[in-house]
DNA sequence: AATTGGCTCAACCGCGCTCCA
DNA sequence: GTGGAGCGCGGTTGAGCCAAT
């Protein structure tokens, strides 16, 4: 049995070497392969084969397992269904909210989104989006449309503006990733216009108070259960002086951003950052956005947050 | 009871990227 | 530099299920 497998592996190696020189071998897709739903027997064979040989060599796996399936089909079956890490339960409201926020940030990059949701596959998320969440596309594009909705009033009883914080946090988390790309660091002009706007919002008095925990933990938890706090300051940080990033603001002025490694307090998604340098406390600065930027709703959010911060806790 | 329409989700298809000879 | 192999990803399809008519 083992001898046979060794011979097969050797044959596989020989085929690989030969194919390098003789062009593409007949793809298994073109052979007679079984399509359609997988039977429990096939699942069993695939799982046993992967447990024995590991996954990664998808091309050779169908032959190894003796399955009349394409390597793509085998991979898909494992990745989307048989992998033991997969969470096959229904999506929680929190997961749905996260998918919506991440879709807003990343677009239809389902694999990227799935990487933020342990146990969920890109296919699951894609299906969730197409079947449940797509109808909210307009709201996704224009979050201020959430203002006043019954759902938001129920979920954000302390002010509908708070619905924006998870969204803003998600944007920041994503946008701050951009300068970490060496290409982008060396060419900040490639940064998206919105990037600077979100930085300034986060860098504002309001953002500062938000970070410092003026918005108390209890309220934060109601504003977004995605953001977990460990201390009264709301966010626990560790400074990494090695990560000093540059970005240009709308005037071309360079700001230095010190990226901090954040203790997430239970959330592995919402990283947070604090800005070092010229902290502009004027809320008006936030509103200095072109009319066609699509960010006008933030003006209302800023007003709401300002009023909110003055409310007794 | 039969039909229809909508919904869900597993699976397929094809494109594009990366690696390597 | 070029082209093939291998793989991952996103879009799409279609079978099965279920509720409404």
GROMACS .gro file of C-alpha atoms (C1' of nucleotides) in nm:
model
  355
    1UNK     CA    1   0.000   0.000   0.000
    2UNK     CA    2   0.274   0.241   0.104
    3UNK     CA    3   0.484   0.121  -0.187
    4UNK     CA    4   0.201   0.210  -0.422
    5UNK     CA    5   0.172   0.558  -0.275
    6UNK     CA    6   0.544   0.613  -0.298
    7UNK     CA    7   0.535   0.507  -0.659
    8UNK     CA    8   0.248   0.743  -0.723
    9UNK     CA    9   0.435   1.030  -0.562
   10UNK     CA   10   0.740   0.947  -0.764
   11UNK     CA   11   0.529   0.937  -1.077
   12UNK     CA   12   0.379   1.269  -0.980
   13UNK     CA   13   0.724   1.420  -0.938
   14UNK     CA   14   0.830   1.281  -1.273
   15UNK     CA   15   0.520   1.422  -1.437
   16UNK     CA   16   0.590   1.762  -1.285
   17UNK     CA   17   0.948   1.759  -1.406
   18UNK     CA   18   0.843   1.637  -1.747
   19UNK     CA   19   0.563   1.886  -1.775
   20UNK     CA   20   0.802   2.171  -1.713
   21UNK     CA   21   0.966   2.086  -2.039
   22UNK     CA   22   0.686   1.941  -2.241
   23UNK     CA   23   0.415   2.188  -2.174
   24UNK     CA   24   0.092   2.157  -1.993
   25UNK     CA   25  -0.028   1.811  -1.906
   26UNK     CA   26  -0.389   1.721  -1.976
   27UNK     CA   27  -0.584   1.901  -1.708
   28UNK     CA   28  -0.801   1.679  -1.493
   29UNK     CA   29  -1.080   1.921  -1.570
   30UNK     CA   30  -1.082   1.786  -1.920
   31UNK     CA   31  -1.087   1.429  -1.807
   32UNK     CA   32  -1.404   1.251  -1.709
   33UNK     CA   33  -1.458   1.392  -1.363
   34UNK     CA   34  -1.761   1.371  -1.145
   35UNK     CA   35  -1.950   1.693  -1.086
   36UNK     CA   36  -2.231   1.795  -0.858
   37UNK     CA   37  -2.304   1.725  -0.496
   38UNK     CA   38  -2.056   1.532  -0.289
   39UNK     CA   39  -2.165   1.207  -0.127
   40UNK     CA   40  -2.079   1.128   0.237
   41UNK     CA   41  -1.849   0.853   0.108
   42UNK     CA   42  -1.656   1.099  -0.105
   43UNK     CA   43  -1.635   1.340   0.187
   44UNK     CA   44  -1.497   1.061   0.401
   45UNK     CA   45  -1.233   0.969   0.145
   46UNK     CA   46  -1.128   1.330   0.102
   47UNK     CA   47  -1.105   1.397   0.474
   48UNK     CA   48  -0.901   1.083   0.534
   49UNK     CA   49  -0.668   1.169   0.248
   50UNK     CA   50  -0.612   1.522   0.374
   51UNK     CA   51  -0.563   1.401   0.730
   52UNK     CA   52  -0.299   1.163   0.604
   53UNK     CA   53  -0.124   1.379   0.346
   54UNK     CA   54  -0.216   1.729   0.448
   55UNK     CA   55  -0.366   1.986   0.215
   56UNK     CA   56  -0.182   2.211  -0.021
   57UNK     CA   57  -0.103   1.971  -0.303
   58UNK     CA   58  -0.445   1.998  -0.455
   59UNK     CA   59  -0.331   1.901  -0.802
   60UNK     CA   60  -0.222   1.558  -0.692
   61UNK     CA   61  -0.485   1.507  -0.424
   62UNK     CA   62  -0.764   1.358  -0.640
   63UNK     CA   63  -0.526   1.092  -0.763
   64UNK     CA   64  -0.390   1.030  -0.415
   65UNK     CA   65  -0.739   0.994  -0.276
   66UNK     CA   66  -0.867   0.799  -0.571
   67UNK     CA   67  -1.149   1.045  -0.620
   68UNK     CA   68  -1.291   1.108  -0.968
   69UNK     CA   69  -1.305   1.479  -0.890
   70UNK     CA   70  -1.112   1.778  -1.014
   71UNK     CA   71  -0.852   1.921  -0.781
   72UNK     CA   72  -1.052   2.241  -0.775
   73UNK     CA   73  -1.360   2.058  -0.662
   74UNK     CA   74  -1.162   1.882  -0.388
   75UNK     CA   75  -1.013   2.207  -0.266
   76UNK     CA   76  -1.347   2.381  -0.266
   77UNK     CA   77  -1.516   2.098  -0.080
   78UNK     CA   78  -1.249   2.106   0.186
   79UNK     CA   79  -1.219   2.481   0.218
   80UNK     CA   80  -1.591   2.553   0.217
   81UNK     CA   81  -1.736   2.252   0.391
   82UNK     CA   82  -1.512   1.982   0.535
   83UNK     CA   83  -1.243   2.189   0.708
   84UNK     CA   84  -1.295   2.136   1.082
   85UNK     CA   85  -1.243   2.504   1.161
   86UNK     CA   86  -1.556   2.607   0.976
   87UNK     CA   87  -1.837   2.753   1.180
   88UNK     CA   88  -2.153   2.625   1.016
   89UNK     CA   89  -2.392   2.798   1.249
   90UNK     CA   90  -2.608   3.093   1.154
   91UNK     CA   91  -2.447   3.435   1.138
   92UNK     CA   92  -2.494   3.637   1.452
   93UNK     CA   93  -2.619   3.997   1.425
   94UNK     CA   94  -2.272   4.110   1.525
   95UNK     CA   95  -2.113   3.908   1.246
   96UNK     CA   96  -2.362   4.049   0.999
   97UNK     CA   97  -2.287   4.400   1.112
   98UNK     CA   98  -1.916   4.330   1.077
   99UNK     CA   99  -1.964   4.195   0.727
  100UNK     CA  100  -2.153   4.507   0.630
  101UNK     CA  101  -1.881   4.730   0.771
  102UNK     CA  102  -1.603   4.530   0.612
  103UNK     CA  103  -1.781   4.520   0.279
  104UNK     CA  104  -1.802   4.896   0.295
  105UNK     CA  105  -1.428   4.907   0.352
  106UNK     CA  106  -1.301   4.631   0.129
  107UNK     CA  107  -1.569   4.595  -0.133
  108UNK     CA  108  -1.644   4.245  -0.261
  109UNK     CA  109  -1.313   4.105  -0.147
  110UNK     CA  110  -1.475   3.816   0.033
  111UNK     CA  111  -1.154   3.638   0.123
  112UNK     CA  112  -1.023   3.952   0.288
  113UNK     CA  113  -1.350   3.995   0.476
  114UNK     CA  114  -1.352   3.630   0.574
  115UNK     CA  115  -1.008   3.669   0.728
  116UNK     CA  116  -1.169   3.894   0.989
  117UNK     CA  117  -1.434   3.639   1.078
  118UNK     CA  118  -1.280   3.322   1.220
  119UNK     CA  119  -1.457   3.010   1.107
  120UNK     CA  120  -1.636   3.178   0.819
  121UNK     CA  121  -1.549   3.110   0.458
  122UNK     CA  122  -1.544   3.358   0.176
  123UNK     CA  123  -1.820   3.158   0.013
  124UNK     CA  124  -2.036   3.179   0.325
  125UNK     CA  125  -1.987   3.552   0.345
  126UNK     CA  126  -2.048   3.597  -0.024
  127UNK     CA  127  -2.371   3.402   0.004
  128UNK     CA  128  -2.472   3.597   0.313
  129UNK     CA  129  -2.411   3.919   0.132
  130UNK     CA  130  -2.593   3.821  -0.184
  131UNK     CA  131  -2.892   3.678  -0.003
  132UNK     CA  132  -2.932   3.890   0.309
  133UNK     CA  133  -2.722   4.201   0.309
  134UNK     CA  134  -2.709   4.320  -0.049
  135UNK     CA  135  -3.042   4.492  -0.013
  136UNK     CA  136  -2.872   4.729   0.230
  137UNK     CA  137  -2.628   4.839  -0.037
  138UNK     CA  138  -2.763   5.191  -0.048
  139UNK     CA  139  -2.736   5.227   0.327
  140UNK     CA  140  -2.389   5.083   0.307
  141UNK     CA  141  -2.287   5.347   0.055
  142UNK     CA  142  -2.456   5.621   0.254
  143UNK     CA  143  -2.441   5.535   0.624
  144UNK     CA  144  -2.622   5.851   0.722
  145UNK     CA  145  -2.934   5.693   0.576
  146UNK     CA  146  -2.934   5.488   0.893
  147UNK     CA  147  -3.016   5.801   1.091
  148UNK     CA  148  -3.361   5.789   1.229
  149UNK     CA  149  -3.429   5.431   1.134
  150UNK     CA  150  -3.616   5.223   1.386
  151UNK     CA  151  -3.341   4.965   1.391
  152UNK     CA  152  -3.075   5.221   1.472
  153UNK     CA  153  -3.287   5.384   1.742
  154UNK     CA  154  -3.323   5.047   1.909
  155UNK     CA  155  -2.960   4.948   1.875
  156UNK     CA  156  -2.811   5.289   1.950
  157UNK     CA  157  -3.040   5.438   2.215
  158UNK     CA  158  -2.784   5.699   2.319
  159UNK     CA  159  -2.777   5.868   1.984
  160UNK     CA  160  -2.799   5.765   1.626
  161UNK     CA  161  -2.464   5.925   1.549
  162UNK     CA  162  -2.296   5.646   1.740
  163UNK     CA  163  -2.381   5.413   1.458
  164UNK     CA  164  -2.102   5.585   1.272
  165UNK     CA  165  -1.821   5.502   1.513
  166UNK     CA  166  -1.788   5.138   1.422
  167UNK     CA  167  -1.799   5.241   1.061
  168UNK     CA  168  -1.537   5.511   1.108
  169UNK     CA  169  -1.323   5.274   1.310
  170UNK     CA  170  -1.345   5.016   1.037
  171UNK     CA  171  -1.247   5.273   0.778
  172UNK     CA  172  -0.955   5.387   0.987
  173UNK     CA  173  -0.841   5.034   1.047
  174UNK     CA  174  -0.837   4.976   0.675
  175UNK     CA  175  -0.700   5.311   0.570
  176UNK     CA  176  -0.417   5.295   0.821
  177UNK     CA  177  -0.313   4.970   0.667
  178UNK     CA  178  -0.240   5.153   0.344
  179UNK     CA  179   0.071   5.341   0.456
  180UNK     CA  180   0.219   5.017   0.582
  181UNK     CA  181   0.255   4.919   0.222
  182UNK     CA  182   0.610   5.030   0.132
  183UNK     CA  183   0.493   5.138  -0.209
  184UNK     CA  184   0.231   5.365  -0.059
  185UNK     CA  185   0.464   5.497   0.206
  186UNK     CA  186   0.701   5.608  -0.064
  187UNK     CA  187   0.420   5.757  -0.265
  188UNK     CA  188   0.159   5.904  -0.035
  189UNK     CA  189  -0.004   6.074  -0.332
  190UNK     CA  190  -0.160   5.740  -0.409
  191UNK     CA  191  -0.362   5.752  -0.092
  192UNK     CA  192  -0.732   5.783  -0.140
  193UNK     CA  193  -0.880   6.126  -0.069
  194UNK     CA  194  -1.107   5.985   0.198
  195UNK     CA  195  -0.803   5.861   0.383
  196UNK     CA  196  -0.702   6.207   0.492
  197UNK     CA  197  -1.055   6.293   0.587
  198UNK     CA  198  -1.087   6.000   0.818
  199UNK     CA  199  -0.754   6.080   0.974
  200UNK     CA  200  -0.867   6.430   1.049
  201UNK     CA  201  -1.193   6.310   1.195
  202UNK     CA  202  -1.009   6.066   1.417
  203UNK     CA  203  -0.757   6.336   1.495
  204UNK     CA  204  -1.020   6.586   1.598
  205UNK     CA  205  -1.130   6.686   1.945
  206UNK     CA  206  -1.421   6.456   1.907
  207UNK     CA  207  -1.206   6.168   1.801
  208UNK     CA  208  -0.967   6.241   2.084
  209UNK     CA  209  -1.244   6.236   2.340
  210UNK     CA  210  -1.371   5.919   2.188
  211UNK     CA  211  -1.030   5.762   2.226
  212UNK     CA  212  -0.978   5.892   2.576
  213UNK     CA  213  -1.298   5.736   2.691
  214UNK     CA  214  -1.508   6.047   2.748
  215UNK     CA  215  -1.759   5.834   2.573
  216UNK     CA  216  -1.774   5.590   2.857
  217UNK     CA  217  -1.735   5.221   2.824
  218UNK     CA  218  -2.098   5.161   2.896
  219UNK     CA  219  -2.196   5.392   2.619
  220UNK     CA  220  -1.930   5.259   2.391
  221UNK     CA  221  -2.064   4.914   2.438
  222UNK     CA  222  -2.396   5.039   2.324
  223UNK     CA  223  -2.244   5.236   2.043
  224UNK     CA  224  -2.060   4.938   1.916
  225UNK     CA  225  -2.023   4.603   2.076
  226UNK     CA  226  -1.743   4.546   1.828
  227UNK     CA  227  -1.514   4.781   2.016
  228UNK     CA  228  -1.402   4.629   2.341
  229UNK     CA  229  -1.235   4.827   2.615
  230UNK     CA  230  -0.993   4.701   2.873
  231UNK     CA  231  -0.955   5.016   3.080
  232UNK     CA  232  -1.139   5.336   3.154
  233UNK     CA  233  -0.937   5.500   2.884
  234UNK     CA  234  -1.127   5.282   2.649
  235UNK     CA  235  -0.832   5.156   2.452
  236UNK     CA  236  -0.512   5.000   2.576
  237UNK     CA  237  -0.213   5.081   2.362
  238UNK     CA  238   0.150   4.988   2.324
  239UNK     CA  239   0.365   5.231   2.136
  240UNK     CA  240   0.578   5.090   1.862
  241UNK     CA  241   0.827   5.366   1.788
  242UNK     CA  242   0.952   5.174   1.490
  243UNK     CA  243   0.640   5.242   1.297
  244UNK     CA  244   0.643   5.604   1.205
  245UNK     CA  245   0.435   5.661   0.903
  246UNK     CA  246   0.401   5.955   0.676
  247UNK     CA  247   0.093   6.079   0.508
  248UNK     CA  248   0.007   6.396   0.336
  249UNK     CA  249  -0.297   6.596   0.437
  250UNK     CA  250  -0.509   6.785   0.193
  251UNK     CA  251  -0.275   7.082   0.201
  252UNK     CA  252   0.023   6.869   0.124
  253UNK     CA  253   0.160   6.909   0.475
  254UNK     CA  254   0.325   6.600   0.609
  255UNK     CA  255   0.193   6.452   0.928
  256UNK     CA  256   0.376   6.195   1.130
  257UNK     CA  257   0.164   5.912   1.247
  258UNK     CA  258   0.283   5.687   1.519
  259UNK     CA  259   0.127   5.353   1.474
  260UNK     CA  260   0.055   5.178   1.794
  261UNK     CA  261   0.011   4.815   1.862
  262UNK     CA  262  -0.323   4.791   2.026
  263UNK     CA  263  -0.452   4.553   2.287
  264UNK     CA  264  -0.781   4.468   2.140
  265UNK     CA  265  -0.953   4.360   2.458
  266UNK     CA  266  -1.127   4.067   2.300
  267UNK     CA  267  -1.175   4.209   1.955
  268UNK     CA  268  -0.934   4.091   1.695
  269UNK     CA  269  -1.066   4.324   1.437
  270UNK     CA  270  -1.088   4.681   1.551
  271UNK     CA  271  -0.735   4.806   1.573
  272UNK     CA  272  -0.708   5.165   1.686
  273UNK     CA  273  -0.444   5.426   1.637
  274UNK     CA  274  -0.349   5.754   1.785
  275UNK     CA  275  -0.193   6.035   1.591
  276UNK     CA  276   0.113   6.220   1.693
  277UNK     CA  277   0.192   6.565   1.556
  278UNK     CA  278  -0.027   6.860   1.480
  279UNK     CA  279  -0.355   6.775   1.644
  280UNK     CA  280  -0.615   7.010   1.509
  281UNK     CA  281  -0.896   7.054   1.754
  282UNK     CA  282  -1.118   7.257   1.533
  283UNK     CA  283  -1.419   7.066   1.436
  284UNK     CA  284  -1.460   7.287   1.134
  285UNK     CA  285  -1.157   7.125   0.988
  286UNK     CA  286  -1.356   6.812   0.967
  287UNK     CA  287  -1.605   6.984   0.751
  288UNK     CA  288  -1.351   7.109   0.504
  289UNK     CA  289  -1.444   6.857   0.246
  290UNK     CA  290  -1.538   6.901  -0.116
  291UNK     CA  291  -1.913   6.904  -0.173
  292UNK     CA  292  -1.897   6.601  -0.394
  293UNK     CA  293  -1.691   6.399  -0.151
  294UNK     CA  294  -1.991   6.203  -0.037
  295UNK     CA  295  -1.887   6.263   0.321
  296UNK     CA  296  -2.134   6.538   0.407
  297UNK     CA  297  -2.311   6.320   0.656
  298UNK     CA  298  -2.011   6.342   0.883
  299UNK     CA  299  -2.098   6.704   0.948
  300UNK     CA  300  -2.419   6.595   1.112
  301UNK     CA  301  -2.229   6.324   1.293
  302UNK     CA  302  -1.984   6.577   1.431
  303UNK     CA  303  -2.264   6.799   1.556
  304UNK     CA  304  -2.434   6.502   1.710
  305UNK     CA  305  -2.117   6.384   1.878
  306UNK     CA  306  -2.048   6.731   2.014
  307UNK     CA  307  -2.394   6.749   2.167
  308UNK     CA  308  -2.363   6.398   2.288
  309UNK     CA  309  -2.038   6.466   2.469
  310UNK     CA  310  -2.204   6.746   2.664
  311UNK     CA  311  -2.478   6.520   2.793
  312UNK     CA  312  -2.443   6.408   3.156
  313UNK     CA  313  -2.322   6.056   3.180
  314DA     C1'  314  -5.302   1.864  -0.370
  315DA     C1'  315  -5.060   2.099  -0.725
  316DT     C1'  316  -4.822   2.487  -0.880
  317DT     C1'  317  -4.543   2.882  -0.848
  318DG     C1'  318  -4.205   3.193  -0.690
  319DG     C1'  319  -3.854   3.319  -0.375
  320DC     C1'  320  -3.468   3.193  -0.102
  321DT     C1'  321  -3.052   2.946   0.031
  322DC     C1'  322  -2.618   2.764  -0.039
  323DA     C1'  323  -2.308   2.416  -0.238
  324DA     C1'  324  -2.059   2.385  -0.635
  325DC     C1'  325  -1.875   2.521  -1.083
  326DC     C1'  326  -1.632   2.833  -1.402
  327DG     C1'  327  -1.300   3.133  -1.557
  328DC     C1'  328  -0.979   3.489  -1.463
  329DG     C1'  329  -0.564   3.658  -1.266
  330DC     C1'  330  -0.173   3.627  -0.971
  331DT     C1'  331   0.258   3.410  -0.815
  332DC     C1'  332   0.614   3.092  -0.855
  333DC     C1'  333   0.948   2.856  -1.102
  334DA     C1'  334   1.222   2.651  -1.478
  335DG     C1'  335   1.214   3.779  -2.016
  336DT     C1'  336   0.889   3.417  -2.113
  337DG     C1'  337   0.554   3.081  -2.052
  338DG     C1'  338   0.347   2.693  -1.802
  339DA     C1'  339   0.179   2.509  -1.349
  340DG     C1'  340  -0.063   2.570  -0.948
  341DC     C1'  341  -0.364   2.799  -0.675
  342DG     C1'  342  -0.691   3.145  -0.488
  343DC     C1'  343  -1.060   3.441  -0.567
  344DG     C1'  344  -1.500   3.640  -0.717
  345DG     C1'  345  -1.901   3.579  -1.008
  346DT     C1'  346  -2.251   3.280  -1.135
  347DT     C1'  347  -2.543   2.877  -1.155
  348DG     C1'  348  -2.876   2.545  -1.031
  349DA     C1'  349  -3.074   2.198  -0.719
  350DG     C1'  350  -3.339   2.165  -0.319
  351DC     C1'  351  -3.640   2.352   0.014
  352DC     C1'  352  -4.036   2.605   0.170
  353DA     C1'  353  -4.411   2.921   0.197
  354DA     C1'  354  -4.780   3.135  -0.051
  355DT     C1'  355  -5.147   3.092  -0.371
   0.00000   0.00000   0.00000
